[in-house]
Coordinates of C-alpha atoms in Angstrom, one line a residue:
X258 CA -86.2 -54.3 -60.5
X259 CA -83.9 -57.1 -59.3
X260 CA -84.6 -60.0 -61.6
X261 CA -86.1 -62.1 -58.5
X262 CA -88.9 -60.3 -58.7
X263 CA -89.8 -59.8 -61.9
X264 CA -93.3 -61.4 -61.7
X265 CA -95.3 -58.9 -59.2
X266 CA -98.3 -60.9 -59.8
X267 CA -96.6 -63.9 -58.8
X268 CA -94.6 -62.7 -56.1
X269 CA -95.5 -63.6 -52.4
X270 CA -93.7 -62.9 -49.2
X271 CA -91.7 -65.8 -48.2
X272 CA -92.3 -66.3 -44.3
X273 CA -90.4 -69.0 -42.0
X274 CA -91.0 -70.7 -39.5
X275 CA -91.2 -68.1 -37.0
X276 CA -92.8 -65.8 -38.9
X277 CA -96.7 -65.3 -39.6
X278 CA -97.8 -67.0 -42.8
X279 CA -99.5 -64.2 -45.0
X280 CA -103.4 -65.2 -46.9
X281 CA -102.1 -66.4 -50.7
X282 CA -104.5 -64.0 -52.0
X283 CA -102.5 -61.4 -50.4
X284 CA -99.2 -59.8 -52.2
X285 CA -97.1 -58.1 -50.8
X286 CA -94.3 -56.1 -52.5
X287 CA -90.6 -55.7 -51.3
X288 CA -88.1 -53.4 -50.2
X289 CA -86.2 -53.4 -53.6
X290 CA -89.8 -53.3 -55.4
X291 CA -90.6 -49.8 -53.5
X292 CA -86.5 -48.8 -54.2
X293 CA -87.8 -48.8 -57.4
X294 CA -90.9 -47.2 -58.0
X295 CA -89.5 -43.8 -55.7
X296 CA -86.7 -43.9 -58.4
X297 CA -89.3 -43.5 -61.1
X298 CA -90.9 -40.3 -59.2
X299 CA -93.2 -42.3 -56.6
X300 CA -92.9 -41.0 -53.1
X301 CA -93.2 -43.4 -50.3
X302 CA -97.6 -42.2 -50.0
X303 CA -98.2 -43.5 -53.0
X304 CA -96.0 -46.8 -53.5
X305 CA -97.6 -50.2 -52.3
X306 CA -97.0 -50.9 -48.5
X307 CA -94.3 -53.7 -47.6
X308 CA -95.5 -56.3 -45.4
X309 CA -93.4 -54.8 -42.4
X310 CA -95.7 -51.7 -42.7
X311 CA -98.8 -53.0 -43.0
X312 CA -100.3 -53.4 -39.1
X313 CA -103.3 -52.8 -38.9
X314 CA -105.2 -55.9 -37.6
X315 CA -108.9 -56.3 -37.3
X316 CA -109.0 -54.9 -33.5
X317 CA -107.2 -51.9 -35.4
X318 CA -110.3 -51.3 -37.9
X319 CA -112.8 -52.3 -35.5
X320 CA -111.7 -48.9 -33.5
X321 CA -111.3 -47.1 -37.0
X322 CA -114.9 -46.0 -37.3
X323 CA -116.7 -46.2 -34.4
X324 CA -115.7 -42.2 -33.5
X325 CA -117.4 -41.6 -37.3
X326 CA -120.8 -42.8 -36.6
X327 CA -121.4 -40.4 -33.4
X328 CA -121.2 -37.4 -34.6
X329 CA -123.9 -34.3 -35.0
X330 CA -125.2 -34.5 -38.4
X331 CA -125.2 -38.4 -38.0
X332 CA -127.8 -37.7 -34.6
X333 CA -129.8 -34.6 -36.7
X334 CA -130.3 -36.8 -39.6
X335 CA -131.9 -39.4 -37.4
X336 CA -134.0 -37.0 -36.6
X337 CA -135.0 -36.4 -40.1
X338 CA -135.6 -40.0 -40.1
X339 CA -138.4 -40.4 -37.2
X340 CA -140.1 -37.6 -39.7
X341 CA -140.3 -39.9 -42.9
X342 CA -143.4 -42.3 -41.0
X343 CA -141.6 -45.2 -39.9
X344 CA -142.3 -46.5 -36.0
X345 CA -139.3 -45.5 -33.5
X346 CA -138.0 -49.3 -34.0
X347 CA -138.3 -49.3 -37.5
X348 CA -136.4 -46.6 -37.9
X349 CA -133.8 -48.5 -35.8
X350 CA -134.1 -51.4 -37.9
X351 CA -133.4 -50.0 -40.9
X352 CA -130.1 -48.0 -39.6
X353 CA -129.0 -51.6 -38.8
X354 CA -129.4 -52.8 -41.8
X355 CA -128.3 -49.9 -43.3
X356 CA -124.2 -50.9 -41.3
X357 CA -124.9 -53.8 -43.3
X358 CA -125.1 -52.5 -46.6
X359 CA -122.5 -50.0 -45.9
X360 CA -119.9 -52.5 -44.1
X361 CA -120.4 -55.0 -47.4
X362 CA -119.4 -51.5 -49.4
X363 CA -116.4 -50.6 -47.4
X364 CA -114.7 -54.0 -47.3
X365 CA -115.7 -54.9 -51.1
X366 CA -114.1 -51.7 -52.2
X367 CA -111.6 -51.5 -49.9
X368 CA -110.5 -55.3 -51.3
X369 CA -107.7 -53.8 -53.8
X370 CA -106.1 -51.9 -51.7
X371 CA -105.7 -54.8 -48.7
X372 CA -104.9 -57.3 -51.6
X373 CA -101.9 -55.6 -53.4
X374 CA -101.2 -52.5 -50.5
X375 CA -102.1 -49.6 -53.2
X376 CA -103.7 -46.1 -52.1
X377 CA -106.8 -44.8 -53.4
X378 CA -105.1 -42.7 -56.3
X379 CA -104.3 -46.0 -57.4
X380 CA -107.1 -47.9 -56.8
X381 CA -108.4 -45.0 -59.0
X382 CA -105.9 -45.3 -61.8
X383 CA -106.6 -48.6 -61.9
X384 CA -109.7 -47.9 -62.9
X385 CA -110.1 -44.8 -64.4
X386 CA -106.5 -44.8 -66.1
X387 CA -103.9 -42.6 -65.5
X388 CA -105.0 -39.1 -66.6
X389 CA -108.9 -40.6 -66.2
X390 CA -108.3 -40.7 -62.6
X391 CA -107.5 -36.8 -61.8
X392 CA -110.9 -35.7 -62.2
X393 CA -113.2 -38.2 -60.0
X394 CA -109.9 -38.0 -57.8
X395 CA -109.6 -34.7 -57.3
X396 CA -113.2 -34.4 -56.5
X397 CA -112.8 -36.4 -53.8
X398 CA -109.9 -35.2 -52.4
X399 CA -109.2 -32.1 -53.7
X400 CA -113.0 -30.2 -53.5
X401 CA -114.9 -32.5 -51.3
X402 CA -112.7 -33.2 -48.6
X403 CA -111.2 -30.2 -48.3
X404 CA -114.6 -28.4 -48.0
X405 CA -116.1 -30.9 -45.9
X406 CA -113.0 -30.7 -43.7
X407 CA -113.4 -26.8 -43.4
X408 CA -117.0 -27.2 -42.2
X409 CA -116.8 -30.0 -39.9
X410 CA -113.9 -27.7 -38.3
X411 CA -116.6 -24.8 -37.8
X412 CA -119.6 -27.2 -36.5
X413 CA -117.2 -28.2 -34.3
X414 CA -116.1 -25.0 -33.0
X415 CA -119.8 -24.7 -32.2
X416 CA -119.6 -27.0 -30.1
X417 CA -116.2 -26.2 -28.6
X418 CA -117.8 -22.3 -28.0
X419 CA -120.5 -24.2 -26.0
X420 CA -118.1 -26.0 -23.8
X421 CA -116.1 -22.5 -23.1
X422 CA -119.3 -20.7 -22.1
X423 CA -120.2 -23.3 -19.8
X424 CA -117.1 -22.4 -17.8
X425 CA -116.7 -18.8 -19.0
X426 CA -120.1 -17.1 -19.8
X427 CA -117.9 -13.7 -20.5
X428 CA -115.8 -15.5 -23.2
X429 CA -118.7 -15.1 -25.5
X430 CA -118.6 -10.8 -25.1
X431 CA -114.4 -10.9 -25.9
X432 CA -113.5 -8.5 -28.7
X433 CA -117.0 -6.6 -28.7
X434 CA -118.1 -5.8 -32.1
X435 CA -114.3 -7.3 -33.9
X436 CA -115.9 -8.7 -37.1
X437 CA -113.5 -10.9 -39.1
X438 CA -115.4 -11.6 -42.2
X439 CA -118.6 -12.2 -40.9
X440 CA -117.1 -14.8 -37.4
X441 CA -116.8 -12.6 -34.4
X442 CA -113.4 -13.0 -31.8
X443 CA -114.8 -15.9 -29.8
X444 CA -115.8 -17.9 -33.0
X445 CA -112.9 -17.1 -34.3
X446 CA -110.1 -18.2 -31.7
X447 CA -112.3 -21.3 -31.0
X448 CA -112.6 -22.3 -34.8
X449 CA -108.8 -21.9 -34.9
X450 CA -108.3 -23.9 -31.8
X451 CA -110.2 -26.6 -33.1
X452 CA -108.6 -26.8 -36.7
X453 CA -105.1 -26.7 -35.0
X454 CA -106.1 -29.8 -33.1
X455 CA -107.8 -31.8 -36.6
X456 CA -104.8 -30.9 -38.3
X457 CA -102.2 -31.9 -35.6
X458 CA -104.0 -35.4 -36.0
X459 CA -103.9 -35.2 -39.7
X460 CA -100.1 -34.7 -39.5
X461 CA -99.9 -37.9 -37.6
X462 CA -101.6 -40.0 -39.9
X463 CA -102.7 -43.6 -39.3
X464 CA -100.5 -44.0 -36.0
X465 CA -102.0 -41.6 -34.4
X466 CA -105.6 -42.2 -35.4
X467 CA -105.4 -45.5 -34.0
X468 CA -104.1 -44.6 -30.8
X469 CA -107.2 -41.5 -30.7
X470 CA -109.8 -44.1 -31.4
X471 CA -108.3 -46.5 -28.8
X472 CA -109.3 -43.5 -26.3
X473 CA -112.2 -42.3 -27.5
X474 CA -114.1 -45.7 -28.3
X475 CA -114.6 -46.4 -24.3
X476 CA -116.0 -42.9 -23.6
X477 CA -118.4 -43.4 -26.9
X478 CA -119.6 -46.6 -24.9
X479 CA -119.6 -44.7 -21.8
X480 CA -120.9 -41.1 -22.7
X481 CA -123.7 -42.3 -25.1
X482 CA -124.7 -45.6 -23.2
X483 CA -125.5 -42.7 -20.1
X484 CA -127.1 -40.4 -22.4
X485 CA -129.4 -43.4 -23.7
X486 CA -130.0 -44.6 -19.8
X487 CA -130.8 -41.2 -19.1
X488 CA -133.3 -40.4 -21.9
X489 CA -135.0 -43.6 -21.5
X490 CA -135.5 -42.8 -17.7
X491 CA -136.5 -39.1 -18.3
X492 CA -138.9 -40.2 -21.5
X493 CA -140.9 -42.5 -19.5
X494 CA -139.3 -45.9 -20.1
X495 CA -138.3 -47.2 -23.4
X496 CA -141.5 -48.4 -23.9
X497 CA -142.9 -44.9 -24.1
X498 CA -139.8 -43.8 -26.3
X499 CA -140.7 -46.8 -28.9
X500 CA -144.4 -45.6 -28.8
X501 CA -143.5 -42.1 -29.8
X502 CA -145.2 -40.2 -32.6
X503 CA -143.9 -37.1 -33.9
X504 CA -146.1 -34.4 -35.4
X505 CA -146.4 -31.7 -37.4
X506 CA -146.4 -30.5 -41.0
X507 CA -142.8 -32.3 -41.6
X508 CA -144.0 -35.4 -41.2
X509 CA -144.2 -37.8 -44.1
X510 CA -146.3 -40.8 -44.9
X511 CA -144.0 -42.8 -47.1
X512 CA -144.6 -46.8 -47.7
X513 CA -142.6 -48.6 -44.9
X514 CA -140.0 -50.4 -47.8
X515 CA -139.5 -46.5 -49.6
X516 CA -138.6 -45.2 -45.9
X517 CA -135.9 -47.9 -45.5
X518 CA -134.5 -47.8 -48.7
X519 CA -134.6 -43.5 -48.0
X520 CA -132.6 -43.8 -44.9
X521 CA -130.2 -46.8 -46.2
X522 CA -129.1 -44.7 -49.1
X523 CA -128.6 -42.0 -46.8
X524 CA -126.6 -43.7 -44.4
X525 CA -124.5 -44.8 -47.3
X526 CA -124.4 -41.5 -48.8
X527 CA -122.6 -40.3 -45.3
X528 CA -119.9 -43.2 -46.0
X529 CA -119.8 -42.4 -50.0
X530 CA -116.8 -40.2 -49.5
X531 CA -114.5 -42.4 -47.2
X532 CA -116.1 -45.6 -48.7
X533 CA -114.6 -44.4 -52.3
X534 CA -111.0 -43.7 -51.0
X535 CA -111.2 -46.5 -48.3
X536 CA -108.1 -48.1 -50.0
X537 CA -106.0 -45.3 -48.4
X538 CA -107.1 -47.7 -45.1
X539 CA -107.0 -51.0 -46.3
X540 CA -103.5 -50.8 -47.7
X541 CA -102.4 -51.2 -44.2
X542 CA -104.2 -54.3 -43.7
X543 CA -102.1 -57.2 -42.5
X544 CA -104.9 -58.9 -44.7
X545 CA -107.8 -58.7 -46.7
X546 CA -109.6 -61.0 -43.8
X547 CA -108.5 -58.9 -41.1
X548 CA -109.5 -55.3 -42.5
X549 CA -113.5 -57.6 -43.6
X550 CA -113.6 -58.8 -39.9
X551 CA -112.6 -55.8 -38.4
X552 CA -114.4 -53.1 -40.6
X553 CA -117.8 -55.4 -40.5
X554 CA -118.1 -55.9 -36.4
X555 CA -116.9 -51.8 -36.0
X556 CA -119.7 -50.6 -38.3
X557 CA -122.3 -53.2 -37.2
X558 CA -121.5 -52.4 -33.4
X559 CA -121.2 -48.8 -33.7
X560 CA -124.5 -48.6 -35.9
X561 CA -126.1 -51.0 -33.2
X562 CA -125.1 -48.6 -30.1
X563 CA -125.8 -45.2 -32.3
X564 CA -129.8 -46.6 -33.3
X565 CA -130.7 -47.2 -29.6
X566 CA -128.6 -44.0 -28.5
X567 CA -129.8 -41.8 -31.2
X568 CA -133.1 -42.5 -31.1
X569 CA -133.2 -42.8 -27.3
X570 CA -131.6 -39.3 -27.0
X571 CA -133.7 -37.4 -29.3
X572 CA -137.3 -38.6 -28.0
X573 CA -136.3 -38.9 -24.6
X574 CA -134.8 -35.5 -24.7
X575 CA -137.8 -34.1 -26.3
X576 CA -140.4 -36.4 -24.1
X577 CA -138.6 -34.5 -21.0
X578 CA -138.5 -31.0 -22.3
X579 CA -141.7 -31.0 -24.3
X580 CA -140.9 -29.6 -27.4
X581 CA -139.5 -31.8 -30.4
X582 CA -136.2 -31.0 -30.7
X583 CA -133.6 -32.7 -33.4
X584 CA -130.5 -31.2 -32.5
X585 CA -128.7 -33.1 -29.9
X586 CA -126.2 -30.1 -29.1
X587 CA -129.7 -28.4 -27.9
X588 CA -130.4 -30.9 -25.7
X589 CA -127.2 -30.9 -24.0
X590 CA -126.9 -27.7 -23.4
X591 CA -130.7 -27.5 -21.3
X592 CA -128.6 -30.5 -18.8
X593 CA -128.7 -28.5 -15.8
X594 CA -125.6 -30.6 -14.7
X595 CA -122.1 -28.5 -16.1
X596 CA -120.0 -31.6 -16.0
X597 CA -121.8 -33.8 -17.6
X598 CA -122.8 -31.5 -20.6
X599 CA -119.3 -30.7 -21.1
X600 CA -118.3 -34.6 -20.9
X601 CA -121.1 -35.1 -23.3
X602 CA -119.7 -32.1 -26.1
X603 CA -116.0 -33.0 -25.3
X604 CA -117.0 -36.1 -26.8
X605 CA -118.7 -35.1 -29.3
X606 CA -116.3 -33.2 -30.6
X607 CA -113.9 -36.2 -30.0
X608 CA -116.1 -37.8 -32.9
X609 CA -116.5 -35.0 -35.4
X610 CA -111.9 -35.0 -35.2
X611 CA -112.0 -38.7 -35.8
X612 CA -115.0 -38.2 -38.7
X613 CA -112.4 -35.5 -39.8
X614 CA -109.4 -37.2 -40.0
X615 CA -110.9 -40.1 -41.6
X616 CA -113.4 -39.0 -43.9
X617 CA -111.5 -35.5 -44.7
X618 CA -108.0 -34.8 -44.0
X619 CA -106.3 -38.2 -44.9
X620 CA -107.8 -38.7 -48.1
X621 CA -107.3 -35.3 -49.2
X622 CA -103.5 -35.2 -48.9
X623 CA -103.5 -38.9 -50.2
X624 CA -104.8 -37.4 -53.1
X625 CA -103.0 -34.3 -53.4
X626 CA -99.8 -36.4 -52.6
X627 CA -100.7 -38.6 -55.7
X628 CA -101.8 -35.4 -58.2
X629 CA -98.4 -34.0 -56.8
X630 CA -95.9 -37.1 -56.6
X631 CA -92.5 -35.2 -57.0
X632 CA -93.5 -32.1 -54.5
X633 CA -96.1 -33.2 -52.6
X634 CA -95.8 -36.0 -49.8
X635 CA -98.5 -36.8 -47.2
X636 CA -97.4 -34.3 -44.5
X637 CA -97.4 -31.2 -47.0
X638 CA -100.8 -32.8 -48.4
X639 CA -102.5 -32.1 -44.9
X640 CA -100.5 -28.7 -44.2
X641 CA -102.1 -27.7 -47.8
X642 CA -105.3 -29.0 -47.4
X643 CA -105.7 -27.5 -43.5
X644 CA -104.7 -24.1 -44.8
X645 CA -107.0 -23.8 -48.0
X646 CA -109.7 -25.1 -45.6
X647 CA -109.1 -21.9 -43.5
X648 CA -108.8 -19.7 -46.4
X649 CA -112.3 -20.8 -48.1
X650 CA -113.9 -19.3 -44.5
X651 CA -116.4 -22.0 -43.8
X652 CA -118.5 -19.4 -41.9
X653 CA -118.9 -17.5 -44.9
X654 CA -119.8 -20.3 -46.6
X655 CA -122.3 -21.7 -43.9
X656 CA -123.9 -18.1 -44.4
X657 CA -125.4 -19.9 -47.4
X658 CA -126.4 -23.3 -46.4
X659 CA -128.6 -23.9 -50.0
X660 CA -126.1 -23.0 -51.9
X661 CA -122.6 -24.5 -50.5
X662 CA -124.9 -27.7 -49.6
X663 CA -126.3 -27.9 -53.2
X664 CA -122.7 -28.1 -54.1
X665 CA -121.6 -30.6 -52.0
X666 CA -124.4 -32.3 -52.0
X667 CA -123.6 -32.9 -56.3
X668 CA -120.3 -34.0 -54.9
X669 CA -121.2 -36.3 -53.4
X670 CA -123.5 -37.6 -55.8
X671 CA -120.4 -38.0 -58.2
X672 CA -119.0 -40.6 -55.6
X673 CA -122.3 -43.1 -56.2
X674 CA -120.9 -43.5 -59.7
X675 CA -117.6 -43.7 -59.1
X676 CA -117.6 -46.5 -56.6
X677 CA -120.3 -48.1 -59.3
X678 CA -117.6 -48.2 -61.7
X679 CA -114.8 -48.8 -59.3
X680 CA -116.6 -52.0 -58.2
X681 CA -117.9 -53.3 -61.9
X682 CA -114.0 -52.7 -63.1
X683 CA -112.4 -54.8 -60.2
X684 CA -114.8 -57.7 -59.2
X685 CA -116.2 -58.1 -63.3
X686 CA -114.2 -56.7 -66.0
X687 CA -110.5 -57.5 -64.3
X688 CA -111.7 -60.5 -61.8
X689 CA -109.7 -58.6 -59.3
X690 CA -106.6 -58.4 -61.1
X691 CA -103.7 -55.6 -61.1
X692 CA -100.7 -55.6 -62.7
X693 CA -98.6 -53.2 -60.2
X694 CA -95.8 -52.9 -62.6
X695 CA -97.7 -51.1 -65.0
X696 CA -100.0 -49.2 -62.6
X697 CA -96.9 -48.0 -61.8
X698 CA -94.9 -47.3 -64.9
X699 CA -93.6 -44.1 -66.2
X700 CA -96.5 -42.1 -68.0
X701 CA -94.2 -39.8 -69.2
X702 CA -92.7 -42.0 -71.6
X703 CA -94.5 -43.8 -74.5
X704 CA -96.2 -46.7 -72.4
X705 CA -99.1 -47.0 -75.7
X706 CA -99.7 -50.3 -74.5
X707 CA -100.6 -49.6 -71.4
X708 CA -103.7 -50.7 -70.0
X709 CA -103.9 -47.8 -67.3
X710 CA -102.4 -45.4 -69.8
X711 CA -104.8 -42.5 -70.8
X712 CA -108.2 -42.1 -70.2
X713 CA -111.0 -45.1 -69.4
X714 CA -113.6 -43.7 -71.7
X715 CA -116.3 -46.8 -70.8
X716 CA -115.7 -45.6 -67.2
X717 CA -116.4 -41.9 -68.3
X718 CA -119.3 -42.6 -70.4
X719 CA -120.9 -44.7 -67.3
X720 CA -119.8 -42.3 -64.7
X721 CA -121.4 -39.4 -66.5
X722 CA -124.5 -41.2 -67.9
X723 CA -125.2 -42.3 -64.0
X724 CA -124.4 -39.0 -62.0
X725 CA -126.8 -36.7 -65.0
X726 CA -129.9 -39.2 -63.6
X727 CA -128.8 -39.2 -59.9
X728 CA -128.7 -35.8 -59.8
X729 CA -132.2 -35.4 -62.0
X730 CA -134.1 -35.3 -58.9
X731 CA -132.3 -32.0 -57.9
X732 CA -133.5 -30.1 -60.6
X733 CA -136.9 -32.1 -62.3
X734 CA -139.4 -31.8 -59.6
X735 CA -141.4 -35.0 -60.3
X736 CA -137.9 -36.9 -60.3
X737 CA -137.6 -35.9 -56.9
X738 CA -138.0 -39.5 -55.7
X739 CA -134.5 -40.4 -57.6
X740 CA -132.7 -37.9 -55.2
X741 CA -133.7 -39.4 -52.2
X742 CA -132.3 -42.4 -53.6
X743 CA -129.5 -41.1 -55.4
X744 CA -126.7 -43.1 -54.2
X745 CA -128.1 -46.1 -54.7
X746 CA -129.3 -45.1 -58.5
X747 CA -126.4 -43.6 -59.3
X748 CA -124.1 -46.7 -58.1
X749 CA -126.2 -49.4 -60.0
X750 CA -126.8 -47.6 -63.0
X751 CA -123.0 -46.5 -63.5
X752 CA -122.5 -50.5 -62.8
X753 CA -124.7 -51.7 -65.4
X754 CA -123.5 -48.8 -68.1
X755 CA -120.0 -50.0 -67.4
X756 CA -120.3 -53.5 -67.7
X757 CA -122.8 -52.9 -70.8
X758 CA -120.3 -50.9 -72.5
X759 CA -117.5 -53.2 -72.3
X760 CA -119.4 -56.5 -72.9
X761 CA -120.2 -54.0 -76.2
X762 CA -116.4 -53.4 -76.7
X763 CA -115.7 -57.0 -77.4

């Protein structure tokens, strides 16, 4: 590295007059900095952003999520919520304050990767070490994501076969009894369809997510906003709505506090996957303050629109057709008016390619990209990702909903204690302090001094330790109560283990 920039900690980008003056807590590495970390194997995924590529401002992450809140298992699990005993508006409430908690997770976490322009995989070595971070890594991207990114493809082929039939009932009778593994001709060519179209948005990373969610955040506004008006109007009246009651045997009586704490762990659940690797967003921050403001007013806003909407929806919608139904793609589909169903599911499936792209595809070749350095850049991380989520057949896999769910459902239990550890090692043990140089120093070499050398075994231990009680519940019937609040648990128990443990150390 040229001698001027010896001190990485130390460096800062030196702006003139003309040019915008960059937050002091912000660093930002140079051309000759990133020269230099390719020629010791880094491909240009993994090394810290220059200034000059870091644009995204806060209008940039206020668009970034709203497309991931309104999407189909979002509006089912409200659903689930109006079951638990909480009052229509309560249940709004607490999915308010539930954007809250998880706006305050995504900007604290996403903090090192604004503040020095670093990735996930090295947010995570930073943490977990170098060879410590492959595991809790490839979890995330390599398992989870993929997985997740296969079955989001299918649900939303679903929804893409609806649309079709709508304008071509026969389309549903092509290819007779063809039988591909268990997905008949028109599931298959619409599944296909549909994956071609997440993973030609994968390919185009960042860019091209941004200019997506420029489009599809007015028709969220538009589409859900009328779907809200009309359920309110066809339910009676929002007063009506609010004084809804469902019944039945799935309805629970929980104490009001358990019920919000139940649906704010789940909300953050959804989030713990892209909340973990939300570094591979904030690198491209033009600074911490702009990727707080703008990832706080796009999850408070969205969360705002989606608890009237959601709730409006799916108790209007079941007011007017009397009979309770959860599923919004259900409802749609009894509209008796074709354009505005389709409208409705073109939107829909709008959201579930954003939810893909960010939550899915992205992270996963981030992180194949980073367990692959030398042969793997982003580009042939999504091409690899998109084909092993075709290969795995998510229809098969959907064939056994308890058991593929299970799984990922464990999954994402491992991601509570990860981002417990990931947040105790940044804010408390370093006081938000990494030394690029040696994050980014060649492993293959005797480096013994290294702090991010080996394996983290404090951050093992706690990881561990937290996701065996998380996932108790699971399997110990009377522990039940820690699954519903598993996230939470596992997040401030691996916290407190890893903090403990290296208070202990010293």
């Amino acid at each position: 590295i040229d001698s001027d920039y010896k001190d990485w900690e130390g460096y800062y980008m030196q702006a003139s007059n003309d040019e915008v003056k960059m937050q002091e807590t912000d660093l930002f590495v140079s051309d000759a900095q990133v020269e230099d970390l390719k020629k010791r194997g880094y491909n240009e995924d993994v090394v810290p952003k220059t200034a000059e590529k870091r644009n995204m401002n806060a209008k940039n992450y206020f668009t970034l999520w709203m497309g991931s809140v309104h999407n189909i298992p979002n509006y089912t699990a409200v659903g689930g919520f109006l079951f638990l005993g909480l009052s229509p508006i309560n249940v709004m409430l607490a999915l308010i304050v539930s954007s809250l908690a998880v706006s305050a997770f995504m900007v604290f976490n996403g903090r090192a990767g604004s503040k020095y322009g670093i990735p996930f995989a090295m947010h995570l070595r930073s943490t977990y070490g170098d060879l410590g971070a492959k595991l809790p890594g490839f979890l995330r991207g390599g398992v989870a994501a993929i997985a997740w990114f296969g079955l989001q493809n299918y649900a939303g082929s679903l929804a893409l076969l609806i649309l079709i039939s709508k304008f071509w009932p026969g389309f549903l009778n092509i290819g007779g009894d063809f039988n591909f593994f268990g997905i008949d001709l028109p599931g298959l060519i619409t599944f296909t369809i549909f994956w071609a179209i997440n993973v030609l948005i994968g390919l185009g990373g960042g860019g091209v997510l941004n200019k997506f969610t420029a489009i599809l955040n007015p028709l969220i506004y538009i589409v859900f906003g009328g779907m809200a008006i009309w359920a309110i109007r066809v339910g009676g009246g929002m007063g009506n709505i609010l004084a809804y009651t469902p019944s039945g045997d799935s309805v629970q009586g929980y104490a009001p506090l358990l019920a919000y704490f139940i649906i704010i762990n789940s909300v953050i659940s959804v989030w713990a996957a892209p909340g973990a690797s939300v570094s591979d967003f904030t690198q491209n921050a033009t600074s911490t303050r702009d990727q707080s403001i703008g990832q706080t007013a796009s999850l408070l806003v969205a969360y705002l629109i989606f608890a009237l909407s959601s709730v409006a929806i799916l108790i209007g919608g079941s007011i007017h057709f009397g009979v309770q139904e959860w599923n919004v793609l259900n409802i749609v589909n009894k509209w008796e008016s074709v354009p505005a169903a389709a409208l409705a599911v073109v939107v829909f499936l709008m959201t579930t390619v954003s939810t893909n792209a960010t939550g899915n595809i992205i992270p996963a070749a981030y992180q194949l990209s980073a367990l692959f350095p030398k042969s793997v850049d982003y580009k042939k991380g999504v091409l690899i990702a998109s084909v092993i989520s075709y290969l795995i057949m998510p229809w098969k896999l959907m064939e056994n909903s308890a058991s593929i769910f299970a799984f990922l459902n464990i999954i994402g239990a491992v991601l509570g204690p990860v981002a417990g550890v990931m947040l105790a090692h940044y804010y408390f043990v370093k006081k938000q302090k990494i030394d690029i140089d040696a994050l980014y120093m060649d492993f293959s070499k005797d480096n013994s001094q290294n702090p991010y050398k080996g394996i983290n075994i404090e951050a093992y231990i706690a990881t561990i330790a937290a996701l065996l009680i998380s996932v108790s519940g699971q399997v110990i019937p009377a522990l039940q109560m820690i699954s519903n609040l598993s996230w939470l648990i596992g997040a401030a128990l691996a916290f407190g283990i890893y903090l403990m443990l290296k208070r202990g150390k010293k």
